[in-house]
Amino acid sequence: MARLQILELPSGADDDRPPFILVVDQYEPQRYIMGPGQDPEPISEFDGIAEKIGARAVLVFQDTIDIPANDTSGYLQAAPAAKQELVVELGGHDDAGAPRA
C-alpha cells in the first residue's frame, strides 16, 4: 500500500504558508481499461494534485523512500515500569468534578 509523506521546505519571504512536497512511495501503478477492445493503459493519478493541495510538487516512487526528517523512531521509549498519574485540580474540584476536601 502506498505511503504519503510530507517533506517540508525552507520558507521564503513571500510564502504565506510553509512550502512542502508530497512524497508518495511504495506506489503500485494501476492500469485502466478505457473502453471495449482497448489495451489497459497506465494513467497518472497524480496529475494536478500538487496544485489542488498547495504543494510545490508531488514525487511518486515505487520503492520505499525514507525521509530523515520524518523519522520518529527517536521518540519511541520503553513503557514506564510504574504507572504515572496526573491529578488536575480546577477551581477547588478534582478532575472528576467532586469538591476537594
Tab-separated table of N, CA, C and O in Angstrom:
chain	number	residue	atom	x	y	z
A	1	MET	N	0.842	-1.171	0.000
A	1	MET	CA	0.000	0.000	0.000
A	1	MET	C	0.891	1.240	0.000
A	1	MET	O	1.884	1.305	0.702
A	2	ALA	N	0.516	2.210	-0.753
A	2	ALA	CA	1.302	3.439	-0.871
A	2	ALA	C	1.309	4.206	0.453
A	2	ALA	O	0.348	4.169	1.212
A	3	ARG	N	2.437	4.885	0.707
A	3	ARG	CA	2.564	5.739	1.888
A	3	ARG	C	2.611	7.184	1.434
A	3	ARG	O	3.154	7.500	0.377
A	4	LEU	N	2.082	8.073	2.243
A	4	LEU	CA	2.147	9.513	1.998
A	4	LEU	C	3.063	10.128	3.042
A	4	LEU	O	2.944	9.846	4.235
A	5	GLN	N	3.989	10.974	2.587
A	5	GLN	CA	4.889	11.680	3.497
A	5	GLN	C	4.959	13.141	3.066
A	5	GLN	O	4.773	13.460	1.895
A	6	ILE	N	5.234	13.986	4.006
A	6	ILE	CA	5.388	15.412	3.733
A	6	ILE	C	6.849	15.773	3.923
A	6	ILE	O	7.446	15.459	4.953
A	7	LEU	N	7.431	16.428	2.938
A	7	LEU	CA	8.792	16.944	3.035
A	7	LEU	C	8.677	18.460	3.101
A	7	LEU	O	8.305	19.111	2.117
A	8	GLU	N	8.937	19.012	4.276
A	8	GLU	CA	8.843	20.460	4.451
A	8	GLU	C	10.049	21.125	3.817
A	8	GLU	O	11.168	20.638	3.912
A	9	LEU	N	9.812	22.253	3.187
A	9	LEU	CA	10.860	23.025	2.532
A	9	LEU	C	11.105	24.312	3.316
A	9	LEU	O	10.230	24.771	4.047
A	10	PRO	N	12.270	24.915	3.150
A	10	PRO	CA	12.520	26.210	3.814
A	10	PRO	C	11.541	27.264	3.317
A	10	PRO	O	11.219	27.314	2.131
A	11	SER	N	11.072	28.086	4.228
A	11	SER	CA	10.127	29.156	3.877
A	11	SER	C	10.856	30.313	3.218
A	11	SER	O	11.972	30.650	3.603
A	12	GLY	N	10.190	30.901	2.267
A	12	GLY	CA	10.703	32.100	1.614
A	12	GLY	C	9.996	33.328	2.157
A	12	GLY	O	9.014	33.226	2.892
A	13	ALA	N	10.465	34.495	1.792
A	13	ALA	CA	9.893	35.745	2.294
A	13	ALA	C	8.456	35.935	1.826
A	13	ALA	O	7.646	36.536	2.533
A	14	ASP	N	8.102	35.424	0.652
A	14	ASP	CA	6.760	35.636	0.108
A	14	ASP	C	5.823	34.448	0.337
A	14	ASP	O	4.733	34.409	-0.214
A	15	ASP	N	6.214	33.489	1.174
A	15	ASP	CA	5.366	32.330	1.455
A	15	ASP	C	4.346	32.675	2.531
A	15	ASP	O	4.697	33.101	3.619
A	16	ASP	N	3.050	32.482	2.222
A	16	ASP	CA	2.016	32.723	3.221
A	16	ASP	C	1.765	31.485	4.077
A	16	ASP	O	1.158	31.571	5.127
A	17	ARG	N	2.230	30.321	3.646
A	17	ARG	CA	2.190	29.103	4.443
A	17	ARG	C	3.427	28.277	4.127
A	17	ARG	O	4.027	28.453	3.068
A	18	PRO	N	3.813	27.393	5.035
A	18	PRO	CA	5.055	26.641	4.822
A	18	PRO	C	5.017	25.805	3.539
A	18	PRO	O	4.062	25.062	3.323
A	19	PRO	N	6.018	25.928	2.689
A	19	PRO	CA	6.046	25.131	1.459
A	19	PRO	C	6.400	23.676	1.762
A	19	PRO	O	7.123	23.389	2.723
A	20	PHE	N	5.861	22.769	0.958
A	20	PHE	CA	6.123	21.353	1.166
A	20	PHE	C	6.013	20.595	-0.152
A	20	PHE	O	5.481	21.105	-1.138
A	21	ILE	N	6.557	19.382	-0.132
A	21	ILE	CA	6.433	18.446	-1.248
A	21	ILE	C	5.728	17.214	-0.710
A	21	ILE	O	6.043	16.740	0.385
A	22	LEU	N	4.754	16.699	-1.442
A	22	LEU	CA	4.106	15.448	-1.088
A	22	LEU	C	4.914	14.322	-1.712
A	22	LEU	O	5.178	14.330	-2.910
A	23	VAL	N	5.346	13.353	-0.883
A	23	VAL	CA	6.119	12.209	-1.356
A	23	VAL	C	5.243	10.966	-1.193
A	23	VAL	O	4.763	10.673	-0.099
A	24	VAL	N	5.007	10.262	-2.296
A	24	VAL	CA	4.242	9.016	-2.292
A	24	VAL	C	5.228	7.913	-2.631
A	24	VAL	O	5.856	7.947	-3.685
A	25	ASP	N	5.382	6.950	-1.716
A	25	ASP	CA	6.269	5.834	-2.023
A	25	ASP	C	5.501	4.529	-1.876
A	25	ASP	O	4.342	4.510	-1.460
A	26	GLN	N	6.133	3.446	-2.268
A	26	GLN	CA	5.522	2.118	-2.299
A	26	GLN	C	4.267	2.116	-3.172
A	26	GLN	O	3.299	1.410	-2.912
A	27	TYR	N	4.287	2.934	-4.210
A	27	TYR	CA	3.138	3.081	-5.105
A	27	TYR	C	3.157	1.990	-6.179
A	27	TYR	O	4.195	1.700	-6.760
A	28	GLU	N	2.033	1.376	-6.414
A	28	GLU	CA	1.892	0.390	-7.472
A	28	GLU	C	0.988	0.981	-8.546
A	28	GLU	O	-0.200	1.199	-8.313
A	29	PRO	N	1.552	1.251	-9.734
A	29	PRO	CA	0.752	1.855	-10.800
A	29	PRO	C	-0.429	0.964	-11.179
A	29	PRO	O	-0.322	-0.260	-11.184
A	30	GLN	N	-1.533	1.589	-11.471
A	30	GLN	CA	-2.741	0.887	-11.883
A	30	GLN	C	-2.934	1.063	-13.386
A	30	GLN	O	-2.549	2.073	-13.958
A	31	ARG	N	-3.535	0.090	-14.006
A	31	ARG	CA	-3.882	0.197	-15.426
A	31	ARG	C	-5.401	0.184	-15.526
A	31	ARG	O	-6.063	-0.595	-14.866
A	32	TYR	N	-5.921	1.049	-16.356
A	32	TYR	CA	-7.364	1.176	-16.505
A	32	TYR	C	-7.751	0.889	-17.951
A	32	TYR	O	-7.100	1.350	-18.886
A	33	ILE	N	-8.807	0.137	-18.131
A	33	ILE	CA	-9.333	-0.120	-19.469
A	33	ILE	C	-10.328	0.992	-19.773
A	33	ILE	O	-11.318	1.172	-19.049
A	34	MET	N	-10.055	1.741	-20.826
A	34	MET	CA	-10.865	2.912	-21.146
A	34	MET	C	-12.094	2.574	-21.992
A	34	MET	O	-13.010	3.361	-22.097
A	35	GLY	N	-12.115	1.392	-22.604
A	35	GLY	CA	-13.269	1.009	-23.414
A	35	GLY	C	-13.092	-0.391	-23.951
A	35	GLY	O	-12.017	-0.983	-23.852
A	36	PRO	N	-14.140	-0.941	-24.534
A	36	PRO	CA	-14.050	-2.302	-25.071
A	36	PRO	C	-13.021	-2.391	-26.191
A	36	PRO	O	-12.926	-1.509	-27.037
A	37	GLY	N	-12.225	-3.460	-26.152
A	37	GLY	CA	-11.240	-3.692	-27.203
A	37	GLY	C	-9.968	-2.878	-27.062
A	37	GLY	O	-9.098	-2.958	-27.919
A	38	GLN	N	-9.843	-2.087	-26.030
A	38	GLN	CA	-8.632	-1.281	-25.848
A	38	GLN	C	-7.722	-1.955	-24.841
A	38	GLN	O	-8.175	-2.630	-23.922
A	39	ASP	N	-6.433	-1.776	-25.049
A	39	ASP	CA	-5.455	-2.304	-24.101
A	39	ASP	C	-5.447	-1.443	-22.843
A	39	ASP	O	-5.649	-0.222	-22.918
A	40	PRO	N	-5.205	-2.068	-21.682
A	40	PRO	CA	-5.098	-1.267	-20.453
A	40	PRO	C	-3.944	-0.276	-20.564
A	40	PRO	O	-2.879	-0.608	-21.047
A	41	GLU	N	-4.189	0.943	-20.150
A	41	GLU	CA	-3.175	1.983	-20.224
A	41	GLU	C	-2.907	2.541	-18.832
A	41	GLU	O	-3.839	2.729	-18.052
A	42	PRO	N	-1.625	2.793	-18.542
A	42	PRO	CA	-1.350	3.451	-17.250
A	42	PRO	C	-1.848	4.893	-17.292
A	42	PRO	O	-1.731	5.575	-18.298
A	43	ILE	N	-2.443	5.317	-16.205
A	43	ILE	CA	-2.957	6.679	-16.096
A	43	ILE	C	-2.285	7.329	-14.903
A	43	ILE	O	-2.186	6.728	-13.833
A	44	SER	N	-1.825	8.540	-15.085
A	44	SER	CA	-1.203	9.259	-13.969
A	44	SER	C	-2.307	9.758	-13.047
A	44	SER	O	-3.055	10.673	-13.384
A	45	GLU	N	-2.395	9.124	-11.876
A	45	GLU	CA	-3.410	9.515	-10.908
A	45	GLU	C	-3.038	10.777	-10.150
A	45	GLU	O	-3.832	11.296	-9.385
A	46	PHE	N	-1.832	11.278	-10.373
A	46	PHE	CA	-1.344	12.404	-9.590
A	46	PHE	C	-1.269	13.703	-10.396
A	46	PHE	O	-0.759	14.694	-9.890
A	47	ASP	N	-1.768	13.706	-11.619
A	47	ASP	CA	-1.779	14.940	-12.406
A	47	ASP	C	-2.632	15.999	-11.707
A	47	ASP	O	-3.784	15.760	-11.356
A	48	GLY	N	-2.077	17.154	-11.489
A	48	GLY	CA	-2.811	18.279	-10.908
A	48	GLY	C	-2.973	18.231	-9.395
A	48	GLY	O	-3.541	19.152	-8.817
A	49	ILE	N	-2.489	17.189	-8.747
A	49	ILE	CA	-2.661	17.079	-7.292
A	49	ILE	C	-1.883	18.168	-6.556
A	49	ILE	O	-2.382	18.741	-5.592
A	50	ALA	N	-0.660	18.454	-6.992
A	50	ALA	CA	0.157	19.462	-6.297
A	50	ALA	C	-0.582	20.794	-6.224
A	50	ALA	O	-0.619	21.431	-5.169
A	51	GLU	N	-1.174	21.213	-7.316
A	51	GLU	CA	-1.892	22.486	-7.329
A	51	GLU	C	-3.112	22.440	-6.417
A	51	GLU	O	-3.429	23.413	-5.739
A	52	LYS	N	-3.796	21.300	-6.388
A	52	LYS	CA	-5.008	21.184	-5.575
A	52	LYS	C	-4.716	21.234	-4.081
A	52	LYS	O	-5.526	21.758	-3.315
A	53	ILE	N	-3.587	20.682	-3.656
A	53	ILE	CA	-3.284	20.634	-2.217
A	53	ILE	C	-2.309	21.715	-1.777
A	53	ILE	O	-1.988	21.816	-0.606
A	54	GLY	N	-1.819	22.511	-2.713
A	54	GLY	CA	-0.902	23.598	-2.366
A	54	GLY	C	0.541	23.173	-2.211
A	54	GLY	O	1.338	23.889	-1.610
A	55	ALA	N	0.887	21.999	-2.739
A	55	ALA	CA	2.267	21.518	-2.649
A	55	ALA	C	3.097	22.105	-3.784
A	55	ALA	O	2.565	22.479	-4.829
A	56	ARG	N	4.404	22.189	-3.573
A	56	ARG	CA	5.297	22.635	-4.642
A	56	ARG	C	5.426	21.555	-5.713
A	56	ARG	O	5.627	21.849	-6.878
A	57	ALA	N	5.335	20.273	-5.290
A	57	ALA	CA	5.451	19.152	-6.223
A	57	ALA	C	4.910	17.901	-5.547
A	57	ALA	O	4.719	17.865	-4.338
A	58	VAL	N	4.657	16.884	-6.359
A	58	VAL	CA	4.320	15.549	-5.872
A	58	VAL	C	5.343	14.602	-6.480
A	58	VAL	O	5.508	14.558	-7.696
A	59	LEU	N	6.067	13.880	-5.616
A	59	LEU	CA	7.056	12.910	-6.065
A	59	LEU	C	6.502	11.520	-5.785
A	59	LEU	O	6.105	11.226	-4.654
A	60	VAL	N	6.474	10.648	-6.812
A	60	VAL	CA	5.890	9.323	-6.686
A	60	VAL	C	6.952	8.279	-7.007
A	60	VAL	O	7.611	8.365	-8.044
A	61	PHE	N	7.114	7.298	-6.104
A	61	PHE	CA	8.117	6.248	-6.260
A	61	PHE	C	7.496	4.883	-6.011
A	61	PHE	O	6.624	4.742	-5.156
A	62	GLN	N	7.986	3.879	-6.727
A	62	GLN	CA	7.578	2.510	-6.444
A	62	GLN	C	8.371	1.947	-5.271
A	62	GLN	O	7.879	1.099	-4.549
A	63	ASP	N	9.588	2.412	-5.081
A	63	ASP	CA	10.438	1.957	-3.991
A	63	ASP	C	10.076	2.687	-2.699
A	63	ASP	O	9.330	3.662	-2.705
A	64	THR	N	10.640	2.204	-1.595
A	64	THR	CA	10.459	2.865	-0.305
A	64	THR	C	11.453	4.011	-0.191
A	64	THR	O	12.640	3.827	-0.421
A	65	ILE	N	10.959	5.182	0.142
A	65	ILE	CA	11.789	6.370	0.313
A	65	ILE	C	11.670	6.802	1.768
A	65	ILE	O	10.579	7.071	2.254
A	66	ASP	N	12.791	6.825	2.466
A	66	ASP	CA	12.790	7.276	3.853
A	66	ASP	C	13.286	8.703	3.919
A	66	ASP	O	14.377	9.017	3.459
A	67	ILE	N	12.470	9.556	4.495
A	67	ILE	CA	12.830	10.960	4.671
A	67	ILE	C	13.309	11.124	6.111
A	67	ILE	O	12.522	10.927	7.044
A	68	PRO	N	14.588	11.458	6.316
A	68	PRO	CA	15.125	11.543	7.690
A	68	PRO	C	14.318	12.470	8.599
A	68	PRO	O	14.170	12.185	9.779
A	69	ALA	N	13.787	13.547	8.073
A	69	ALA	CA	13.020	14.484	8.909
A	69	ALA	C	11.734	13.854	9.421
A	69	ALA	O	11.175	14.306	10.421
A	70	ASN	N	11.247	12.802	8.768
A	70	ASN	CA	10.010	12.140	9.185
A	70	ASN	C	10.266	10.918	10.068
A	70	ASN	O	9.332	10.221	10.424
A	71	ASP	N	11.519	10.657	10.417
A	71	ASP	CA	11.857	9.501	11.241
A	71	ASP	C	11.475	9.778	12.687
A	71	ASP	O	12.018	10.675	13.323
A	72	THR	N	10.530	9.036	13.205
A	72	THR	CA	10.065	9.239	14.576
A	72	THR	C	10.573	8.158	15.529
A	72	THR	O	10.145	8.113	16.675
A	73	SER	N	11.479	7.306	15.076
A	73	SER	CA	11.947	6.220	15.929
A	73	SER	C	12.673	6.742	17.176
A	73	SER	O	12.714	6.061	18.190
A	74	GLY	N	13.228	7.933	17.128
A	74	GLY	CA	13.891	8.511	18.290
A	74	GLY	C	12.922	8.873	19.400
A	74	GLY	O	13.322	9.050	20.544
A	75	TYR	N	11.623	8.955	19.075
A	75	TYR	CA	10.623	9.298	20.079
A	75	TYR	C	10.053	8.068	20.777
A	75	TYR	O	9.324	8.193	21.754
A	76	LEU	N	10.365	6.889	20.261
A	76	LEU	CA	9.863	5.670	20.876
A	76	LEU	C	10.619	5.416	22.175
A	76	LEU	O	11.835	5.487	22.224
A	77	GLN	N	9.896	5.131	23.211
A	77	GLN	CA	10.504	4.857	24.501
A	77	GLN	C	9.888	3.581	25.060
A	77	GLN	O	8.755	3.237	24.754
A	78	ALA	N	10.640	2.922	25.906
A	78	ALA	CA	10.103	1.746	26.586
A	78	ALA	C	9.006	2.189	27.540
A	78	ALA	O	9.032	3.303	28.070
A	79	ALA	N	8.051	1.317	27.774
A	79	ALA	CA	6.955	1.631	28.690
A	79	ALA	C	7.520	1.842	30.095
A	79	ALA	O	8.418	1.119	30.526
A	80	PRO	N	7.002	2.832	30.818
A	80	PRO	CA	7.491	3.065	32.179
A	80	PRO	C	7.173	1.874	33.069
A	80	PRO	O	6.162	1.207	32.913
A	81	ALA	N	8.054	1.611	34.044
A	81	ALA	CA	7.887	0.474	34.946
A	81	ALA	C	6.675	0.662	35.849
A	81	ALA	O	5.944	-0.269	36.115
A	82	ALA	N	6.455	1.867	36.318
A	82	ALA	CA	5.327	2.137	37.207
A	82	ALA	C	4.350	3.069	36.499
A	82	ALA	O	4.741	3.904	35.693
A	83	LYS	N	3.078	2.920	36.808
A	83	LYS	CA	2.058	3.787	36.228
A	83	LYS	C	2.181	5.184	36.829
A	83	LYS	O	2.279	5.346	38.045
A	84	GLN	N	2.202	6.163	35.961
A	84	GLN	CA	2.284	7.542	36.428
A	84	GLN	C	0.892	8.145	36.390
A	84	GLN	O	0.106	7.857	35.493
A	85	GLU	N	0.581	8.993	37.367
A	85	GLU	CA	-0.737	9.576	37.462
A	85	GLU	C	-0.609	11.084	37.585
A	85	GLU	O	0.269	11.585	38.288
A	86	LEU	N	-1.496	11.786	36.911
A	86	LEU	CA	-1.531	13.238	36.980
A	86	LEU	C	-2.919	13.641	37.446
A	86	LEU	O	-3.918	13.262	36.837
A	87	VAL	N	-3.005	14.392	38.535
A	87	VAL	CA	-4.278	14.859	39.058
A	87	VAL	C	-4.373	16.339	38.748
A	87	VAL	O	-3.474	17.113	39.076
A	88	VAL	N	-5.470	16.722	38.105
A	88	VAL	CA	-5.690	18.116	37.743
A	88	VAL	C	-6.772	18.681	38.643
A	88	VAL	O	-7.839	18.102	38.785
A	89	GLU	N	-6.509	19.817	39.266
A	89	GLU	CA	-7.479	20.462	40.130
A	89	GLU	C	-7.864	21.790	39.501
A	89	GLU	O	-7.017	22.632	39.227
A	90	LEU	N	-9.162	21.959	39.262
A	90	LEU	CA	-9.672	23.191	38.666
A	90	LEU	C	-10.694	23.813	39.597
A	90	LEU	O	-11.722	23.212	39.898
A	91	GLY	N	-10.411	24.985	40.079
A	91	GLY	CA	-11.361	25.709	40.922
A	91	GLY	C	-11.778	24.950	42.167
A	91	GLY	O	-12.942	24.973	42.529
A	92	GLY	N	-10.852	24.232	42.799
A	92	GLY	CA	-11.176	23.513	44.018
A	92	GLY	C	-11.837	22.176	43.791
A	92	GLY	O	-12.299	21.534	44.714
A	93	HIS	N	-11.959	21.744	42.531
A	93	HIS	CA	-12.562	20.458	42.197
A	93	HIS	C	-11.512	19.587	41.523
A	93	HIS	O	-10.667	20.083	40.794
A	94	ASP	N	-11.587	18.266	41.774
A	94	ASP	CA	-10.660	17.383	41.077
A	94	ASP	C	-11.156	17.144	39.657
A	94	ASP	O	-12.190	17.670	39.254
A	95	ASP	N	-10.452	16.329	38.901
A	95	ASP	CA	-10.821	16.137	37.500
A	95	ASP	C	-12.134	15.391	37.317
A	95	ASP	O	-12.693	15.374	36.245
A	96	ALA	N	-12.695	14.783	38.381
A	96	ALA	CA	-13.992	14.116	38.280
A	96	ALA	C	-15.138	15.081	38.620
A	96	ALA	O	-16.295	14.716	38.562
A	97	GLY	N	-14.818	16.297	39.024
A	97	GLY	CA	-15.828	17.287	39.324
A	97	GLY	C	-16.247	17.327	40.778
A	97	GLY	O	-17.093	18.128	41.166
A	98	ALA	N	-15.714	16.437	41.607
A	98	ALA	CA	-16.072	16.403	43.026
A	98	ALA	C	-15.276	17.456	43.788
A	98	ALA	O	-14.095	17.666	43.499
A	99	PRO	N	-15.905	18.128	44.778
A	99	PRO	CA	-15.147	19.111	45.571
A	99	PRO	C	-14.023	18.432	46.322
A	99	PRO	O	-14.165	17.321	46.812
A	100	ARG	N	-12.897	19.112	46.410
A	100	ARG	CA	-11.737	18.585	47.124
A	100	ARG	C	-11.908	18.853	48.607
A	100	ARG	O	-12.370	19.902	49.015
A	101	ALA	N	-11.493	17.888	49.388
A	101	ALA	CA	-11.582	18.042	50.860
A	101	ALA	C	-10.427	18.848	51.382
A	101	ALA	O	-9.402	18.972	50.849
